[in-house]
mmCIF file of N, CA and C in Angstrom:
data_model
loop_
_atom_site.group_PDB
_atom_site.id
_atom_site.type_symbol
_atom_site.label_atom_id
_atom_site.label_comp_id
_atom_site.label_asym_id
_atom_site.label_seq_id
_atom_site.Cartn_x
_atom_site.Cartn_y
_atom_site.Cartn_z
ATOM 1 N N MET K 243 -7.091 -37.881 31.890
ATOM 2 C CA MET K 243 -6.088 -37.655 30.890
ATOM 3 C C MET K 243 -5.809 -36.156 30.781
ATOM 4 N N LYS K 244 -4.538 -35.785 30.774
ATOM 5 C CA LYS K 244 -4.141 -34.382 30.709
ATOM 6 C C LYS K 244 -4.156 -33.905 29.258
ATOM 7 N N ARG K 245 -4.696 -32.721 29.063
ATOM 8 C CA ARG K 245 -4.808 -32.143 27.727
ATOM 9 C C ARG K 245 -3.476 -31.531 27.297
ATOM 10 N N ILE K 246 -3.054 -31.814 26.073
ATOM 11 C CA ILE K 246 -1.815 -31.273 25.523
ATOM 12 C C ILE K 246 -2.098 -29.884 24.965
ATOM 13 N N PRO K 247 -1.304 -28.870 25.355
ATOM 14 C CA PRO K 247 -1.541 -27.514 24.846
ATOM 15 C C PRO K 247 -1.428 -27.470 23.317
ATOM 16 N N GLU K 248 -2.341 -26.741 22.707
ATOM 17 C CA GLU K 248 -2.332 -26.585 21.262
ATOM 18 C C GLU K 248 -1.189 -25.671 20.859
ATOM 19 N N SER K 249 -0.592 -25.947 19.710
ATOM 20 C CA SER K 249 0.454 -25.073 19.191
ATOM 21 C C SER K 249 0.274 -24.939 17.686
ATOM 22 N N LEU K 250 0.970 -23.972 17.122
ATOM 23 C CA LEU K 250 0.903 -23.748 15.683
ATOM 24 C C LEU K 250 2.165 -24.276 15.022
ATOM 25 N N PRO K 251 2.036 -24.824 13.830
ATOM 26 C CA PRO K 251 3.234 -25.207 13.082
ATOM 27 C C PRO K 251 4.073 -23.953 12.787
ATOM 28 N N ALA K 252 5.350 -24.125 12.631
ATOM 29 C CA ALA K 252 6.257 -22.993 12.409
ATOM 30 C C ALA K 252 5.836 -22.143 11.214
ATOM 31 N N TRP K 253 5.366 -22.769 10.151
ATOM 32 C CA TRP K 253 4.986 -21.995 8.961
ATOM 33 C C TRP K 253 3.776 -21.113 9.239
ATOM 34 N N LYS K 254 2.851 -21.558 10.093
ATOM 35 C CA LYS K 254 1.691 -20.736 10.422
ATOM 36 C C LYS K 254 2.089 -19.573 11.324
ATOM 37 N N VAL K 255 3.031 -19.807 12.223
ATOM 38 C CA VAL K 255 3.520 -18.720 13.086
ATOM 39 C C VAL K 255 4.185 -17.656 12.224
ATOM 40 N N GLU K 256 5.037 -18.068 11.300
ATOM 41 C CA GLU K 256 5.726 -17.117 10.428
ATOM 42 C C GLU K 256 4.740 -16.379 9.533
ATOM 43 N N ARG K 257 3.746 -17.088 9.013
ATOM 44 C CA ARG K 257 2.713 -16.462 8.166
ATOM 45 C C ARG K 257 1.925 -15.437 8.982
ATOM 46 N N ALA K 258 1.536 -15.812 10.184
ATOM 47 C CA ALA K 258 0.769 -14.910 11.048
ATOM 48 C C ALA K 258 1.584 -13.663 11.393
ATOM 49 N N LYS K 259 2.840 -13.834 11.749
ATOM 50 C CA LYS K 259 3.689 -12.687 12.078
ATOM 51 C C LYS K 259 3.868 -11.783 10.869
ATOM 52 N N ALA K 260 4.089 -12.373 9.701
ATOM 53 C CA ALA K 260 4.263 -11.580 8.481
ATOM 54 C C ALA K 260 2.990 -10.786 8.168
ATOM 55 N N LEU K 261 1.839 -11.417 8.311
ATOM 56 C CA LEU K 261 0.572 -10.716 8.065
ATOM 57 C C LEU K 261 0.386 -9.557 9.039
ATOM 58 N N MET K 262 0.666 -9.798 10.307
ATOM 59 C CA MET K 262 0.500 -8.733 11.295
ATOM 60 C C MET K 262 1.441 -7.567 11.010
ATOM 61 N N LEU K 263 2.678 -7.872 10.610
ATOM 62 C CA LEU K 263 3.629 -6.809 10.290
ATOM 63 C C LEU K 263 3.225 -6.067 9.019
ATOM 64 N N ASP K 264 2.778 -6.801 8.001
ATOM 65 C CA ASP K 264 2.375 -6.182 6.735
ATOM 66 C C ASP K 264 1.179 -5.259 6.897
ATOM 67 N N HIS K 265 0.279 -5.601 7.814
ATOM 68 C CA HIS K 265 -0.943 -4.820 7.999
ATOM 69 C C HIS K 265 -0.912 -3.953 9.260
ATOM 70 N N MET K 266 0.263 -3.771 9.832
ATOM 71 C CA MET K 266 0.401 -3.029 11.089
ATOM 72 C C MET K 266 -0.232 -1.639 11.010
ATOM 73 N N ALA K 267 0.015 -0.927 9.948
ATOM 74 C CA ALA K 267 -0.465 0.451 9.838
ATOM 75 C C ALA K 267 -1.950 0.530 9.497
ATOM 76 N N HIS K 268 -2.548 -0.592 9.154
ATOM 77 C CA HIS K 268 -3.942 -0.579 8.706
ATOM 78 C C HIS K 268 -4.845 -1.391 9.608
ATOM 79 N N SER K 269 -4.571 -1.383 10.886
ATOM 80 C CA SER K 269 -5.383 -2.062 11.884
ATOM 81 C C SER K 269 -5.635 -3.522 11.549
ATOM 82 N N CYS K 270 -4.629 -4.303 11.754
ATOM 83 C CA CYS K 270 -4.686 -5.746 11.520
ATOM 84 C C CYS K 270 -5.529 -6.413 12.602
ATOM 85 N N SER K 271 -6.513 -7.199 12.183
ATOM 86 C CA SER K 271 -7.349 -7.878 13.173
ATOM 87 C C SER K 271 -6.895 -9.324 13.361
ATOM 88 N N ILE K 272 -7.062 -9.815 14.570
ATOM 89 C CA ILE K 272 -6.726 -11.201 14.874
ATOM 90 C C ILE K 272 -7.619 -12.129 14.052
ATOM 91 N N GLU K 273 -8.870 -11.729 13.830
ATOM 92 C CA GLU K 273 -9.791 -12.534 13.027
ATOM 93 C C GLU K 273 -9.252 -12.757 11.620
ATOM 94 N N MET K 274 -8.696 -11.690 11.005
ATOM 95 C CA MET K 274 -8.149 -11.795 9.666
ATOM 96 C C MET K 274 -6.955 -12.741 9.630
ATOM 97 N N VAL K 275 -6.080 -12.623 10.609
ATOM 98 C CA VAL K 275 -4.895 -13.480 10.659
ATOM 99 C C VAL K 275 -5.310 -14.936 10.883
ATOM 100 N N ALA K 276 -6.252 -15.156 11.786
ATOM 101 C CA ALA K 276 -6.743 -16.517 12.040
ATOM 102 C C ALA K 276 -7.357 -17.113 10.780
ATOM 103 N N ARG K 277 -8.121 -16.301 10.067
ATOM 104 C CA ARG K 277 -8.749 -16.766 8.826
ATOM 105 C C ARG K 277 -7.686 -17.182 7.817
ATOM 106 N N GLU K 278 -6.621 -16.386 7.701
ATOM 107 C CA GLU K 278 -5.530 -16.710 6.783
ATOM 108 C C GLU K 278 -4.806 -18.001 7.185
ATOM 109 N N CYS K 279 -4.842 -18.314 8.473
ATOM 110 C CA CYS K 279 -4.238 -19.562 8.972
ATOM 111 C C CYS K 279 -5.242 -20.717 8.962
ATOM 112 N N ALA K 280 -6.457 -20.428 8.501
ATOM 113 C CA ALA K 280 -7.524 -21.433 8.366
ATOM 114 C C ALA K 280 -7.924 -22.067 9.695
ATOM 115 N N ILE K 281 -7.977 -21.239 10.748
ATOM 116 C CA ILE K 281 -8.455 -21.708 12.053
ATOM 117 C C ILE K 281 -9.298 -20.610 12.693
ATOM 118 N N SER K 282 -10.037 -20.969 13.731
ATOM 119 C CA SER K 282 -10.879 -19.978 14.406
ATOM 120 C C SER K 282 -10.024 -18.979 15.179
ATOM 121 N N ARG K 283 -10.626 -17.838 15.485
ATOM 122 C CA ARG K 283 -9.923 -16.797 16.234
ATOM 123 C C ARG K 283 -9.454 -17.308 17.591
ATOM 124 N N SER K 284 -10.338 -17.978 18.317
ATOM 125 C CA SER K 284 -9.974 -18.447 19.658
ATOM 126 C C SER K 284 -8.878 -19.512 19.598
ATOM 127 N N HIS K 285 -8.990 -20.428 18.640
ATOM 128 C CA HIS K 285 -7.954 -21.464 18.491
ATOM 129 C C HIS K 285 -6.622 -20.803 18.128
ATOM 130 N N PHE K 286 -6.660 -19.840 17.195
ATOM 131 C CA PHE K 286 -5.433 -19.148 16.796
ATOM 132 C C PHE K 286 -4.788 -18.441 17.980
ATOM 133 N N SER K 287 -5.575 -17.678 18.727
ATOM 134 C CA SER K 287 -5.022 -16.921 19.859
ATOM 135 C C SER K 287 -4.383 -17.838 20.893
ATOM 136 N N ARG K 288 -5.064 -18.913 21.209
ATOM 137 C CA ARG K 288 -4.552 -19.867 22.196
ATOM 138 C C ARG K 288 -3.281 -20.556 21.687
ATOM 139 N N ALA K 289 -3.320 -21.019 20.444
ATOM 140 C CA ALA K 289 -2.171 -21.729 19.882
ATOM 141 C C ALA K 289 -0.981 -20.796 19.675
ATOM 142 N N PHE K 290 -1.234 -19.549 19.262
ATOM 143 C CA PHE K 290 -0.150 -18.576 19.086
ATOM 144 C C PHE K 290 0.554 -18.332 20.415
ATOM 145 N N LYS K 291 -0.236 -18.143 21.469
ATOM 146 C CA LYS K 291 0.352 -17.917 22.794
ATOM 147 C C LYS K 291 1.139 -19.139 23.265
ATOM 148 N N ASN K 292 0.596 -20.326 23.056
ATOM 149 C CA ASN K 292 1.303 -21.545 23.467
ATOM 150 C C ASN K 292 2.608 -21.725 22.695
ATOM 151 N N THR K 293 2.623 -21.282 21.446
ATOM 152 C CA THR K 293 3.807 -21.451 20.607
ATOM 153 C C THR K 293 4.861 -20.380 20.861
ATOM 154 N N THR K 294 4.428 -19.120 21.004
ATOM 155 C CA THR K 294 5.383 -18.008 21.110
ATOM 156 C C THR K 294 5.614 -17.523 22.534
ATOM 157 N N GLY K 295 4.685 -17.848 23.423
ATOM 158 C CA GLY K 295 4.808 -17.391 24.809
ATOM 159 C C GLY K 295 4.047 -16.114 25.108
ATOM 160 N N VAL K 296 3.530 -15.452 24.067
ATOM 161 C CA VAL K 296 2.742 -14.228 24.253
ATOM 162 C C VAL K 296 1.520 -14.262 23.339
ATOM 163 N N PRO K 297 0.427 -13.637 23.768
ATOM 164 C CA PRO K 297 -0.755 -13.562 22.901
ATOM 165 C C PRO K 297 -0.453 -12.720 21.656
ATOM 166 N N PRO K 298 -1.189 -12.935 20.572
ATOM 167 C CA PRO K 298 -0.895 -12.198 19.333
ATOM 168 C C PRO K 298 -0.980 -10.680 19.479
ATOM 169 N N HIS K 299 -1.937 -10.166 20.252
ATOM 170 C CA HIS K 299 -2.048 -8.713 20.378
ATOM 171 C C HIS K 299 -0.856 -8.126 21.142
ATOM 172 N N ILE K 300 -0.300 -8.872 22.076
ATOM 173 C CA ILE K 300 0.892 -8.402 22.804
ATOM 174 C C ILE K 300 2.109 -8.454 21.893
ATOM 175 N N TRP K 301 2.229 -9.526 21.115
ATOM 176 C CA TRP K 301 3.345 -9.640 20.168
ATOM 177 C C TRP K 301 3.312 -8.463 19.194
ATOM 178 N N LEU K 302 2.118 -8.174 18.667
ATOM 179 C CA LEU K 302 1.990 -7.068 17.718
ATOM 180 C C LEU K 302 2.330 -5.732 18.386
ATOM 181 N N ARG K 303 1.871 -5.515 19.603
ATOM 182 C CA ARG K 303 2.181 -4.267 20.309
ATOM 183 C C ARG K 303 3.693 -4.119 20.484
ATOM 184 N N GLN K 304 4.396 -5.202 20.822
ATOM 185 C CA GLN K 304 5.848 -5.149 20.967
ATOM 186 C C GLN K 304 6.513 -4.771 19.645
ATOM 187 N N GLU K 305 5.990 -5.307 18.551
ATOM 188 C CA GLU K 305 6.530 -4.981 17.228
ATOM 189 C C GLU K 305 6.247 -3.528 16.862
ATOM 190 N N GLN K 306 5.077 -3.031 17.228
ATOM 191 C CA GLN K 306 4.746 -1.629 16.965
ATOM 192 C C GLN K 306 5.712 -0.705 17.700
ATOM 193 N N ILE K 307 5.985 -1.020 18.937
ATOM 194 C CA ILE K 307 6.914 -0.213 19.736
ATOM 195 C C ILE K 307 8.326 -0.284 19.153
ATOM 196 N N SER K 308 8.756 -1.475 18.742
ATOM 197 C CA SER K 308 10.089 -1.616 18.137
ATOM 198 C C SER K 308 10.211 -0.785 16.865
ATOM 199 N N LYS K 309 9.174 -0.839 16.034
ATOM 200 C CA LYS K 309 9.200 -0.049 14.799
ATOM 201 C C LYS K 309 9.212 1.441 15.125
ATOM 202 N N ALA K 310 8.425 1.853 16.109
ATOM 203 C CA ALA K 310 8.387 3.257 16.506
ATOM 204 C C ALA K 310 9.754 3.713 17.009
ATOM 205 N N GLU K 311 10.412 2.879 17.786
ATOM 206 C CA GLU K 311 11.743 3.231 18.281
ATOM 207 C C GLU K 311 12.703 3.460 17.121
ATOM 208 N N ALA K 312 12.632 2.593 16.123
ATOM 209 C CA ALA K 312 13.503 2.743 14.955
ATOM 210 C C ALA K 312 13.180 4.033 14.190
ATOM 211 N N LEU K 313 11.903 4.328 14.026
ATOM 212 C CA LEU K 313 11.503 5.538 13.306
ATOM 213 C C LEU K 313 11.846 6.808 14.074
ATOM 214 N N LEU K 314 11.844 6.737 15.392
ATOM 215 C CA LEU K 314 12.164 7.915 16.211
ATOM 216 C C LEU K 314 13.615 8.368 16.040
ATOM 217 N N THR K 315 14.478 7.486 15.588
ATOM 218 C CA THR K 315 15.876 7.866 15.376
ATOM 219 C C THR K 315 16.045 8.719 14.124
ATOM 220 N N GLN K 316 15.030 8.744 13.267
ATOM 221 C CA GLN K 316 15.070 9.568 12.054
ATOM 222 C C GLN K 316 14.461 10.927 12.372
ATOM 223 N N ARG K 317 15.243 11.945 12.337
ATOM 224 C CA ARG K 317 14.835 13.271 12.802
ATOM 225 C C ARG K 317 13.793 13.953 11.914
ATOM 226 N N ASN K 318 13.627 13.516 10.706
ATOM 227 C CA ASN K 318 12.732 14.218 9.795
ATOM 228 C C ASN K 318 11.312 13.643 9.758
ATOM 229 N N ILE K 319 10.956 12.788 10.696
ATOM 230 C CA ILE K 319 9.620 12.185 10.726
ATOM 231 C C ILE K 319 8.874 12.697 11.963
ATOM 232 N N SER K 320 7.661 13.171 11.749
ATOM 233 C CA SER K 320 6.872 13.697 12.862
ATOM 234 C C SER K 320 6.307 12.561 13.719
ATOM 235 N N LEU K 321 5.991 12.884 14.971
ATOM 236 C CA LEU K 321 5.386 11.895 15.864
ATOM 237 C C LEU K 321 4.045 11.407 15.332
ATOM 238 N N CYS K 322 3.300 12.299 14.734
ATOM 239 C CA CYS K 322 2.008 11.933 14.166
ATOM 240 C C CYS K 322 2.193 10.892 13.059
ATOM 241 N N HIS K 323 3.157 11.101 12.188
ATOM 242 C CA HIS K 323 3.426 10.155 11.103
ATOM 243 C C HIS K 323 3.889 8.813 11.664
ATOM 244 N N ILE K 324 4.751 8.828 12.653
ATOM 245 C CA ILE K 324 5.230 7.589 13.279
ATOM 246 C C ILE K 324 4.065 6.827 13.893
ATOM 247 N N ALA K 325 3.196 7.541 14.590
ATOM 248 C CA ALA K 325 2.033 6.901 15.212
ATOM 249 C C ALA K 325 1.187 6.187 14.170
ATOM 250 N N LEU K 326 0.877 6.867 13.085
ATOM 251 C CA LEU K 326 0.044 6.271 12.044
ATOM 252 C C LEU K 326 0.760 5.129 11.334
ATOM 253 N N GLU K 327 2.037 5.289 11.087
ATOM 254 C CA GLU K 327 2.836 4.256 10.414
ATOM 255 C C GLU K 327 2.904 2.972 11.242
ATOM 256 N N CYS K 328 2.848 3.111 12.554
ATOM 257 C CA CYS K 328 2.951 1.952 13.445
ATOM 258 C C CYS K 328 1.590 1.402 13.874
ATOM 259 N N GLY K 329 0.516 1.964 13.336
ATOM 260 C CA GLY K 329 -0.803 1.410 13.600
ATOM 261 C C GLY K 329 -1.544 1.999 14.784
ATOM 262 N N PHE K 330 -1.089 3.128 15.300
ATOM 263 C CA PHE K 330 -1.793 3.784 16.397
ATOM 264 C C PHE K 330 -2.794 4.770 15.801
ATOM 265 N N SER K 331 -3.925 4.939 16.446
ATOM 266 C CA SER K 331 -4.991 5.771 15.891
ATOM 267 C C SER K 331 -4.614 7.252 15.826
ATOM 268 N N ASP K 332 -3.796 7.708 16.780
ATOM 269 C CA ASP K 332 -3.354 9.107 16.768
ATOM 270 C C ASP K 332 -2.110 9.255 17.645
ATOM 271 N N GLN K 333 -1.535 10.448 17.579
ATOM 272 C CA GLN K 333 -0.297 10.709 18.327
ATOM 273 C C GLN K 333 -0.511 10.608 19.827
ATOM 274 N N SER K 334 -1.643 11.040 20.316
ATOM 275 C CA SER K 334 -1.921 11.010 21.754
ATOM 276 C C SER K 334 -1.921 9.570 22.277
ATOM 277 N N TYR K 335 -2.599 8.682 21.567
ATOM 278 C CA TYR K 335 -2.646 7.271 21.975
ATOM 279 C C TYR K 335 -1.251 6.648 21.893
ATOM 280 N N PHE K 336 -0.518 6.973 20.829
ATOM 281 C CA PHE K 336 0.849 6.483 20.681
ATOM 282 C C PHE K 336 1.707 6.915 21.854
ATOM 283 N N THR K 337 1.580 8.177 22.257
ATOM 284 C CA THR K 337 2.371 8.697 23.380
ATOM 285 C C THR K 337 2.051 7.966 24.670
ATOM 286 N N ARG K 338 0.764 7.703 24.922
ATOM 287 C CA ARG K 338 0.370 6.983 26.136
ATOM 288 C C ARG K 338 0.925 5.559 26.145
ATOM 289 N N VAL K 339 0.868 4.887 25.019
ATOM 290 C CA VAL K 339 1.352 3.499 24.947
ATOM 291 C C VAL K 339 2.866 3.449 25.038
ATOM 292 N N PHE K 340 3.520 4.365 24.343
ATOM 293 C CA PHE K 340 4.979 4.363 24.298
ATOM 294 C C PHE K 340 5.543 4.755 25.640
#
């Protein structure tokens, strides 16, 4: 018998995405998001990927980059501030990722 891939209900996907975005600047952990969805970390990661097409850490990284791009258009914000606002540990790491 073939195993059916696990997926998340739409409300859990939206809740997980909202949590990751809300905690972006404060190092959001997958464990915390999984706990809020009332499932284990491994189940959450697998189901999130099956539902969205990307693992949660990749989805969050894409959102961090999108937010950084938007902030970069504002001339009065330093790179260091943008890095911290988007959840990167420092400007150097932000530069390497971006």
